[in-house]
PDB file of C-alpha atoms in Angstrom:
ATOM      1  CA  UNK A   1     -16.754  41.237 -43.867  1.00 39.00           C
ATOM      2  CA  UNK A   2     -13.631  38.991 -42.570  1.00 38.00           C
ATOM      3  CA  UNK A   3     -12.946  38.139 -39.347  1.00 41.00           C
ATOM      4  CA  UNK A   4      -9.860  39.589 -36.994  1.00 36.00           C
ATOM      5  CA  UNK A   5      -7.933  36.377 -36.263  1.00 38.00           C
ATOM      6  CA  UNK A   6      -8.829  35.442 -32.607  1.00 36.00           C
ATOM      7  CA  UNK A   7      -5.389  35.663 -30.213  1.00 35.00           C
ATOM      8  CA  UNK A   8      -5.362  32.444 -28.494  1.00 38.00           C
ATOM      9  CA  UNK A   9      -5.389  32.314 -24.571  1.00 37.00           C
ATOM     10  CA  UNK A  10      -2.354  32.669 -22.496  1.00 36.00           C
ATOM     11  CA  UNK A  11      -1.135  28.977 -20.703  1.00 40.00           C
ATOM     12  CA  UNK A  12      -2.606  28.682 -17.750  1.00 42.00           C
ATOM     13  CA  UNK A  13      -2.150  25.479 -15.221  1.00 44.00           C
ATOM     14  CA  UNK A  14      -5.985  23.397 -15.629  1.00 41.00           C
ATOM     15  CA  UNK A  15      -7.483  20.933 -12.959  1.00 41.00           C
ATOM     16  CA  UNK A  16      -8.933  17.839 -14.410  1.00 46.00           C
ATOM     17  CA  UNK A  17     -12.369  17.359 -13.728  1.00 45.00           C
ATOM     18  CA  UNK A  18     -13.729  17.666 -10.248  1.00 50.00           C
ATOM     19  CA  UNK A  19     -13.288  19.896  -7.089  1.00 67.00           C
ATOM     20  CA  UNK A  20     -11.174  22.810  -8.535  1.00 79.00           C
ATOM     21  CA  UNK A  21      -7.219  22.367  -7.430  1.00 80.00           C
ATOM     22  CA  UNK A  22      -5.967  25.757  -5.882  1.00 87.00           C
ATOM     23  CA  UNK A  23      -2.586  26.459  -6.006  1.00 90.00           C
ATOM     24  CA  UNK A  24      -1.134  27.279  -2.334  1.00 93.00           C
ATOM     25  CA  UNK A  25       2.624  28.064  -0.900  1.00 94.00           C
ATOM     26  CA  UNK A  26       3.515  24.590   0.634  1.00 95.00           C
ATOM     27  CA  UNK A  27       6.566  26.908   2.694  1.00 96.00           C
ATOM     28  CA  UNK A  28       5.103  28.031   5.748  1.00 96.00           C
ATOM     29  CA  UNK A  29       3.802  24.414   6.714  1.00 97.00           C
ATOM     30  CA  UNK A  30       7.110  23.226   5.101  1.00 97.00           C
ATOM     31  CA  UNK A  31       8.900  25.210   7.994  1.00 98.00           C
ATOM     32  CA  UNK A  32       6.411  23.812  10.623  1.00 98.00           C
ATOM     33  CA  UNK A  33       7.269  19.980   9.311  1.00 98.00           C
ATOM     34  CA  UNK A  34      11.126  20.624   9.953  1.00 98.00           C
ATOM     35  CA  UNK A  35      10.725  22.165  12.774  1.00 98.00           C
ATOM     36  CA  UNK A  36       8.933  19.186  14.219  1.00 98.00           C
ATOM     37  CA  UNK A  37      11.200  16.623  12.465  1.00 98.00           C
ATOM     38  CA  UNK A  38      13.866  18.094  14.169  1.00 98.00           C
ATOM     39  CA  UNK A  39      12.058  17.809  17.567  1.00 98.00           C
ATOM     40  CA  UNK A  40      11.547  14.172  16.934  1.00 98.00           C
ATOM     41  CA  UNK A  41      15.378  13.948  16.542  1.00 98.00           C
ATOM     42  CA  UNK A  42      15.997  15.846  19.460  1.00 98.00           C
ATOM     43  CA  UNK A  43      13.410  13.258  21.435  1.00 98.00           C
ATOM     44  CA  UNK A  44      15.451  10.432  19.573  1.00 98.00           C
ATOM     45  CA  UNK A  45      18.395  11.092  20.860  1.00 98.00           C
ATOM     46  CA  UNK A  46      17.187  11.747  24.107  1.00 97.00           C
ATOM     47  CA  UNK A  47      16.082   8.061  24.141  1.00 97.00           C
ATOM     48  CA  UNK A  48      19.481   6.679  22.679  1.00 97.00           C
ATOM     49  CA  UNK A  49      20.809   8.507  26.155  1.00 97.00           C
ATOM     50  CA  UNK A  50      18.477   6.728  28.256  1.00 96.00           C
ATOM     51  CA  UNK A  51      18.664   3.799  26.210  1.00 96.00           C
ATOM     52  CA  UNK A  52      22.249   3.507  26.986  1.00 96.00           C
ATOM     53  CA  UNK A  53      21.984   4.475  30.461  1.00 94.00           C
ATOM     54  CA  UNK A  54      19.212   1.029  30.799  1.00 94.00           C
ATOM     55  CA  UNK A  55      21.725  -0.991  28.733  1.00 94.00           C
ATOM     56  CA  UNK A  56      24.926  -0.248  31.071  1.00 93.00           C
ATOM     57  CA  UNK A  57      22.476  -0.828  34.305  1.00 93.00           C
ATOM     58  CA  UNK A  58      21.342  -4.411  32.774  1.00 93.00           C
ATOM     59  CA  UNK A  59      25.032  -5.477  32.116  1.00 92.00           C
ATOM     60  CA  UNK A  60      26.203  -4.435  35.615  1.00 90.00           C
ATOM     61  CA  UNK A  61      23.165  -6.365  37.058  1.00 90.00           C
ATOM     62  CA  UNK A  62      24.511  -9.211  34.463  1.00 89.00           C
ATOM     63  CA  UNK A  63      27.810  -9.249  35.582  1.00 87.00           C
ATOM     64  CA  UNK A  64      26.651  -8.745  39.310  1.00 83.00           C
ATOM     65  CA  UNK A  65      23.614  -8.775  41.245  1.00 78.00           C
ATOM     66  CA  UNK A  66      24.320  -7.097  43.643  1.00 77.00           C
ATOM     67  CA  UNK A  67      26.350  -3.842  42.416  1.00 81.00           C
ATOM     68  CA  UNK A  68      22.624  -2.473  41.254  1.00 84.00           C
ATOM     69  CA  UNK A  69      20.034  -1.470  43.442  1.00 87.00           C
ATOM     70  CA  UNK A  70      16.308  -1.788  43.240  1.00 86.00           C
ATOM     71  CA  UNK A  71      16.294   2.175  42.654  1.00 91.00           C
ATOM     72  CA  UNK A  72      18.586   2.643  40.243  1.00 90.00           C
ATOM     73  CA  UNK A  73      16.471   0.138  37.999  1.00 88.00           C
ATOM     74  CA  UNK A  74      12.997   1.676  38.558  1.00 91.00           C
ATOM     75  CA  UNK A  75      14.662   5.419  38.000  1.00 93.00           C
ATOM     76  CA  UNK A  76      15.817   3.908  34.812  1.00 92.00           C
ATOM     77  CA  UNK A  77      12.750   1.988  33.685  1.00 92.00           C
ATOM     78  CA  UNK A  78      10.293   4.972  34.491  1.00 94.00           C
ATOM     79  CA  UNK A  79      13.375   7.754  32.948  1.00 95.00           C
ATOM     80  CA  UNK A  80      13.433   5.432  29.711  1.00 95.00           C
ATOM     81  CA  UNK A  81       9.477   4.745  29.157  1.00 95.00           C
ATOM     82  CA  UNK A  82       8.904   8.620  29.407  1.00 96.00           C
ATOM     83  CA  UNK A  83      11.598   9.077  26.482  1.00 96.00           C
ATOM     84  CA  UNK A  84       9.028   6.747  24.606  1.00 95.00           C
ATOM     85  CA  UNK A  85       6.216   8.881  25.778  1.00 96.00           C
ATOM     86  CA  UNK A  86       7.819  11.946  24.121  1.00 97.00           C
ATOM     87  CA  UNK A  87       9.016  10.169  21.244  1.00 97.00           C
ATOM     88  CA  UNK A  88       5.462   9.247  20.851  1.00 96.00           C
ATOM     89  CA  UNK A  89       4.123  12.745  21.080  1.00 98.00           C
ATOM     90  CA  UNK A  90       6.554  14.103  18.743  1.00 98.00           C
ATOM     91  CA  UNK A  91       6.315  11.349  16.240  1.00 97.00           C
ATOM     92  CA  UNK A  92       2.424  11.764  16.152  1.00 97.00           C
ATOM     93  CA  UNK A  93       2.611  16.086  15.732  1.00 98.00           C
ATOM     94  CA  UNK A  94       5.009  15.223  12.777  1.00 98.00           C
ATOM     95  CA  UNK A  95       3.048  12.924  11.282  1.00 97.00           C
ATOM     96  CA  UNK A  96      -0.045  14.898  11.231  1.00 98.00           C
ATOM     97  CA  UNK A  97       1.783  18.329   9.860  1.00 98.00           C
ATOM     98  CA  UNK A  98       3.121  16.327   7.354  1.00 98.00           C
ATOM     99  CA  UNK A  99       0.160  14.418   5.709  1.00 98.00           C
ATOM    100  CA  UNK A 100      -1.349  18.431   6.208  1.00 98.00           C
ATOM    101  CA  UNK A 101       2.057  19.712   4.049  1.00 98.00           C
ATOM    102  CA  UNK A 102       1.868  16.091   1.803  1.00 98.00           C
ATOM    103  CA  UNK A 103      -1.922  17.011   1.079  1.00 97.00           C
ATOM    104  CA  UNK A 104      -1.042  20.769  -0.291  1.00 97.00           C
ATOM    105  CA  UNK A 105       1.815  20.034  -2.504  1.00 97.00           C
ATOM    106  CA  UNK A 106      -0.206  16.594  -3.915  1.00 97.00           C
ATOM    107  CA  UNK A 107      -3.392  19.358  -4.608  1.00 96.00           C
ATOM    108  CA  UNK A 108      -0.230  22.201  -6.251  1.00 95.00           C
ATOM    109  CA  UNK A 109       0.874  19.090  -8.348  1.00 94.00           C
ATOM    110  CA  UNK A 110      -2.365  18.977  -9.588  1.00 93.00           C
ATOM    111  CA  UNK A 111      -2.653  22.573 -10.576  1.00 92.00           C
ATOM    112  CA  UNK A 112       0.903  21.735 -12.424  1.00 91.00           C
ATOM    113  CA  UNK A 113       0.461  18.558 -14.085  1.00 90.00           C
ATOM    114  CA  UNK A 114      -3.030  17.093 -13.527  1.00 88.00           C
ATOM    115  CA  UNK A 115      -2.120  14.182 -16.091  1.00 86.00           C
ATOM    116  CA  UNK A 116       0.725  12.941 -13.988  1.00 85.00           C
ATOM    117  CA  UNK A 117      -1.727  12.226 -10.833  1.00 90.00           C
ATOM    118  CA  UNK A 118      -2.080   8.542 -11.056  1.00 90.00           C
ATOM    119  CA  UNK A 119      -4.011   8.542  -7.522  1.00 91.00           C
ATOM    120  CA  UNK A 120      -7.109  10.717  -6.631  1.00 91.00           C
ATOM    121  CA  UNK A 121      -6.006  13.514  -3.775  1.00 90.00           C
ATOM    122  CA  UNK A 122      -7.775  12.041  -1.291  1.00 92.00           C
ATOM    123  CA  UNK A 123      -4.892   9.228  -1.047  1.00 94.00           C
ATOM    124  CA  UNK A 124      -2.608  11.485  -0.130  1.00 96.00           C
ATOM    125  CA  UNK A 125      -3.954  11.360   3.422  1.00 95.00           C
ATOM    126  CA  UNK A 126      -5.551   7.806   3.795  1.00 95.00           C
ATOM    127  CA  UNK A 127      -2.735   6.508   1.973  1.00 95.00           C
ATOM    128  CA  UNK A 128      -0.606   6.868   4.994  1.00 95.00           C
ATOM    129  CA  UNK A 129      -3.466   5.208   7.471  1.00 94.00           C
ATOM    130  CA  UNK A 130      -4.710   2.632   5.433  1.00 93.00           C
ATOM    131  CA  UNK A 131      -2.615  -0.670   6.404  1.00 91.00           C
ATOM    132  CA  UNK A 132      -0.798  -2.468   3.727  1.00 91.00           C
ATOM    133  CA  UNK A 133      -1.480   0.287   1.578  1.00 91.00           C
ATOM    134  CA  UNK A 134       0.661   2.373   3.302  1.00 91.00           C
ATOM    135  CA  UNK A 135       3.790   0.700   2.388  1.00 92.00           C
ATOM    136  CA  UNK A 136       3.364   2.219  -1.185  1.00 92.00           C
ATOM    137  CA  UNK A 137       0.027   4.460  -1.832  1.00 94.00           C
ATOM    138  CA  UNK A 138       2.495   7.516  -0.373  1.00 96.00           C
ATOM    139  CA  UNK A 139       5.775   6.231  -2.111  1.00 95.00           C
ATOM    140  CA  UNK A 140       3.514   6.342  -5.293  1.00 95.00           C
ATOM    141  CA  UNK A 141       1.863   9.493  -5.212  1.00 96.00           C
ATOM    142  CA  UNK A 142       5.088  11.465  -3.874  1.00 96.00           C
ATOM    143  CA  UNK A 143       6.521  10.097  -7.244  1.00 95.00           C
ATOM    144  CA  UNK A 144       3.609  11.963  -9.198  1.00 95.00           C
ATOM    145  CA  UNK A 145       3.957  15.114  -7.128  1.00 96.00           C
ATOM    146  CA  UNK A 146       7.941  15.483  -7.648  1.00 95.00           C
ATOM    147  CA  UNK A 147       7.612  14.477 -11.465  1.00 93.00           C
ATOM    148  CA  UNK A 148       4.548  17.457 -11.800  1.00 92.00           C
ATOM    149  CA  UNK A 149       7.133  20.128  -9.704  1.00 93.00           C
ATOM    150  CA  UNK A 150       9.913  19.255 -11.368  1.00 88.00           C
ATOM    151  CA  UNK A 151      12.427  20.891 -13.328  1.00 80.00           C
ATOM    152  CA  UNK A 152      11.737  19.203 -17.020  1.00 72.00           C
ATOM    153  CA  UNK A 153      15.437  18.781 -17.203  1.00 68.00           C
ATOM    154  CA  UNK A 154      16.136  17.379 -13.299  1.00 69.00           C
ATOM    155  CA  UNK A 155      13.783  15.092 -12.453  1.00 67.00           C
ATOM    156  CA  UNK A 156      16.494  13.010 -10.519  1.00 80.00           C
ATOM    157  CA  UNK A 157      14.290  10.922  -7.711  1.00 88.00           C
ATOM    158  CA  UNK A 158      17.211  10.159  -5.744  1.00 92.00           C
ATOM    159  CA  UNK A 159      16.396  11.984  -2.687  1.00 94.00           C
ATOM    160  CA  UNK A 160      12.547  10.376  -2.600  1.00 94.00           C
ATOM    161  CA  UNK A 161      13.597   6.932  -2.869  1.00 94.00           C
ATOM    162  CA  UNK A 162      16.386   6.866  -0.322  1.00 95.00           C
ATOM    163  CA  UNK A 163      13.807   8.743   1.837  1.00 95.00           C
ATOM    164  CA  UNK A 164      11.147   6.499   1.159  1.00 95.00           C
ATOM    165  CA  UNK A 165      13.523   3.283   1.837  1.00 95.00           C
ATOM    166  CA  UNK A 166      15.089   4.338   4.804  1.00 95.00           C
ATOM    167  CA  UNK A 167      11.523   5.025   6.125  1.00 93.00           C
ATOM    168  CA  UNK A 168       9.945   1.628   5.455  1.00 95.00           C
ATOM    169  CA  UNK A 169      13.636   0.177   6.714  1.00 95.00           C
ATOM    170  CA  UNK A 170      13.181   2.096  10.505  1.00 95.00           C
ATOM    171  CA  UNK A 171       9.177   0.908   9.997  1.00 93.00           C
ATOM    172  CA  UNK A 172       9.840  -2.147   9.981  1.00 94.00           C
ATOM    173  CA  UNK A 173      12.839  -2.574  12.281  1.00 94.00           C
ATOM    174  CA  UNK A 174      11.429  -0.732  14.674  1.00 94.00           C
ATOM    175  CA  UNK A 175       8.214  -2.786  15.274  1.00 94.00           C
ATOM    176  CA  UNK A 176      10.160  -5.814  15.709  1.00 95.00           C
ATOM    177  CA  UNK A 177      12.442  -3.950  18.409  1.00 95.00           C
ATOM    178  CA  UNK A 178       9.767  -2.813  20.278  1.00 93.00           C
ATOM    179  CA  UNK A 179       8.078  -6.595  20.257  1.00 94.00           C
ATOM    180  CA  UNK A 180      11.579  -7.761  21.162  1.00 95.00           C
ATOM    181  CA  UNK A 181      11.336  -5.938  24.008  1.00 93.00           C
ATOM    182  CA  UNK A 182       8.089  -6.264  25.061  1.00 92.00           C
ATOM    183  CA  UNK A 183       9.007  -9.965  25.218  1.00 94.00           C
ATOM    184  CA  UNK A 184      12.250  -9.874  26.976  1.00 92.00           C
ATOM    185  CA  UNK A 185      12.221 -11.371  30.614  1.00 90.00           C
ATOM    186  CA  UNK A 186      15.637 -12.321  31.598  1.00 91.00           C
ATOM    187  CA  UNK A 187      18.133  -9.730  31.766  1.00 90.00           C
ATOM    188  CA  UNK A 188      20.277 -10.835  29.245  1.00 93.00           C
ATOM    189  CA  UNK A 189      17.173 -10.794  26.571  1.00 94.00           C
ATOM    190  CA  UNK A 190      16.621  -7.343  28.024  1.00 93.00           C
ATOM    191  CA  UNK A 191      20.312  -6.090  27.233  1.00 94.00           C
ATOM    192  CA  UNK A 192      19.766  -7.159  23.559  1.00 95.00           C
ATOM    193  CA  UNK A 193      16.247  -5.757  23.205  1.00 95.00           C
ATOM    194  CA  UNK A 194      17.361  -2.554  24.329  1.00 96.00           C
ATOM    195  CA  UNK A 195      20.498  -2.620  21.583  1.00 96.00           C
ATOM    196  CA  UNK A 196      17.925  -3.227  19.298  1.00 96.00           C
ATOM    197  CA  UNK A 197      15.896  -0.370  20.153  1.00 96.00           C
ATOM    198  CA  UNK A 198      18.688   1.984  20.552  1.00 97.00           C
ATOM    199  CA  UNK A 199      19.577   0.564  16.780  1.00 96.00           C
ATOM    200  CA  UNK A 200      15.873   1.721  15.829  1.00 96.00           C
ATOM    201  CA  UNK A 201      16.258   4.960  17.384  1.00 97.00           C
ATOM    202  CA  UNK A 202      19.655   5.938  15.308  1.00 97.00           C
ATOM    203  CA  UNK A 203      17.269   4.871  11.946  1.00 96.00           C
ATOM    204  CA  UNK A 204      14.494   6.899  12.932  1.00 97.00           C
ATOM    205  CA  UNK A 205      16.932   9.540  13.133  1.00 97.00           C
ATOM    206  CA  UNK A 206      18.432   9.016   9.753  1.00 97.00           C
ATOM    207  CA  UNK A 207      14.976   8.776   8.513  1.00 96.00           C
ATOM    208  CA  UNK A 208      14.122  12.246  10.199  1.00 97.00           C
ATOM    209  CA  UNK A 209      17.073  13.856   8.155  1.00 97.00           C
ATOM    210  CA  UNK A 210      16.192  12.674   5.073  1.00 97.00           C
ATOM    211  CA  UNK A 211      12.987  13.612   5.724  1.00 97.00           C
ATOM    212  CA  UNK A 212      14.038  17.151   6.349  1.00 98.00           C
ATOM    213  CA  UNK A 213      15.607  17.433   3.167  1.00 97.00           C
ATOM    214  CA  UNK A 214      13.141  15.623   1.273  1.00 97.00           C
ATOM    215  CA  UNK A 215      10.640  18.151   2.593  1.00 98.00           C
ATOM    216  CA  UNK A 216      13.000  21.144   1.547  1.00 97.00           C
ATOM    217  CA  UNK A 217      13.667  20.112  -1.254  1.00 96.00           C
ATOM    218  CA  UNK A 218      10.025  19.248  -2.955  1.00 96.00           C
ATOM    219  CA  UNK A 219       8.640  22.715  -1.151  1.00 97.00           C
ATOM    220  CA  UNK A 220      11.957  24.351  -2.782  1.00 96.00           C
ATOM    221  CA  UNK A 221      10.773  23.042  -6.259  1.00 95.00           C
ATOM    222  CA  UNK A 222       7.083  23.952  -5.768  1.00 95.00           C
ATOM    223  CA  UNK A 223       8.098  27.739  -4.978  1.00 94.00           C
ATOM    224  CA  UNK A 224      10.008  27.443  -7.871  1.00 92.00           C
ATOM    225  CA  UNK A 225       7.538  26.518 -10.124  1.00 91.00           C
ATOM    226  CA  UNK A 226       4.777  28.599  -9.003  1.00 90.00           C
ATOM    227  CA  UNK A 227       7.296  31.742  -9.150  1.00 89.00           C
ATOM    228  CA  UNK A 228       8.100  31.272 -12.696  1.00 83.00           C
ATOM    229  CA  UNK A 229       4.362  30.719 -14.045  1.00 75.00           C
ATOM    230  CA  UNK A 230       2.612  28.678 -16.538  1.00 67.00           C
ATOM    231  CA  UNK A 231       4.513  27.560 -19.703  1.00 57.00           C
ATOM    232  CA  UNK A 232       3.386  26.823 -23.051  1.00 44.00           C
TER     233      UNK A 232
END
């Protein structure tokens, strides 16, 4: 008696070995990232205001004493360290929404492509706290998770590295602003340290935007993806 020929299985996305990798919709914590993102902007600029107002007190109080009063300095000093108390707050809700959103997409990459995941999932949340490792654990496994979600034919990484550059560029800046400042005693160094920090704050905000599309973009792809099914 002969045998039927067996149909083989439909393609199907596979897990490598080890906790099964469940394919969830990265959009509605996508939404909640941008949302805050744009809050941290809105927080940002609210410091380049009082910033500004600081840095036209100190240079009156440079150019003369006596045209600013005791007041009008500790109304700006208290006005501008509670800008850095909400940019703070708003720069620590992002921060954890996103490694939440960064976690999801890195365990949907792995449903797509497990062979692309150079890093175990796990990294794609102590990646970010670990020190030193920080500065390119994420960079490297956002590089596996855009190559798995990609299109086959537009895998352009544009977007990621200019992200991922302008981030480590307002990381880095912005630590040695805020030590600058810390520092300053006279008001002259206290004029420059607040230029500096008022410089950090416009890079944090171009690092916000490109984080906003960055985000869009990668959920975008991952919808995509998940939309048009397994492929042979």
């Amino acid at each position: 008696m002969s045998h039927l020929p067996v149909a083989p299985p439909p393609p199907s996305w596979s897990a490598p070995p080890g906790p099964q990798a469940v394919l969830r919709s990265p959009v509605g914590l996508s939404k909640a990232v941008v949302i805050l993102l744009r809050l941290v902007i809105v927080t940002d600029l609210y410091a380049l205001w009082q910033g500004n107002h600081s840095y036209q007190l100190v240079g009156r109080l440079i150019d003369d004493v006596g045209s600013v009063t005791s007041r009008e300095i500790n109304e700006a000093d208290s006005l501008y360290q509670a800008s850095g108390i909400l940019q703070a707050a708003a720069t620590l809700a992002t921060a954890v929404v996103f490694i939440v959103w960064f976690h999801r997409t890195r365990v949907n990459a792995e449903v797509f492509a497990p062979d692309y995941q150079s890093k175990k999932r796990g990294w794609a949340i102590w990646g970010w706290l670990v020190p030193v490792v920080n500065l390119w654990f994420p960079r490297r496994i956002a590089t596996d998770i855009w190559n798995a979600s990609a299109d086959p034919n537009s895998r352009s990484r544009a977007l990621l590295n200019w992200w991922w550059a302008l981030w480590i560029v307002d990381l880095s800046f912005g630590r040695l602003a805020g030590q600058r400042y810390a520092k300053a005693e006279s008001p002259e160094e206290i004029k420059g340290a607040l230029a500096g920090l008022m410089a950090s704050d416009v890079l944090n905000i171009a690092a916000a935007v490109l984080a906003i599309f960055f985000v869009r973009h990668l959920t975008r792809m991952q919808h995509e993806k998940a939309l048009r099914g397994p492929t042979v």
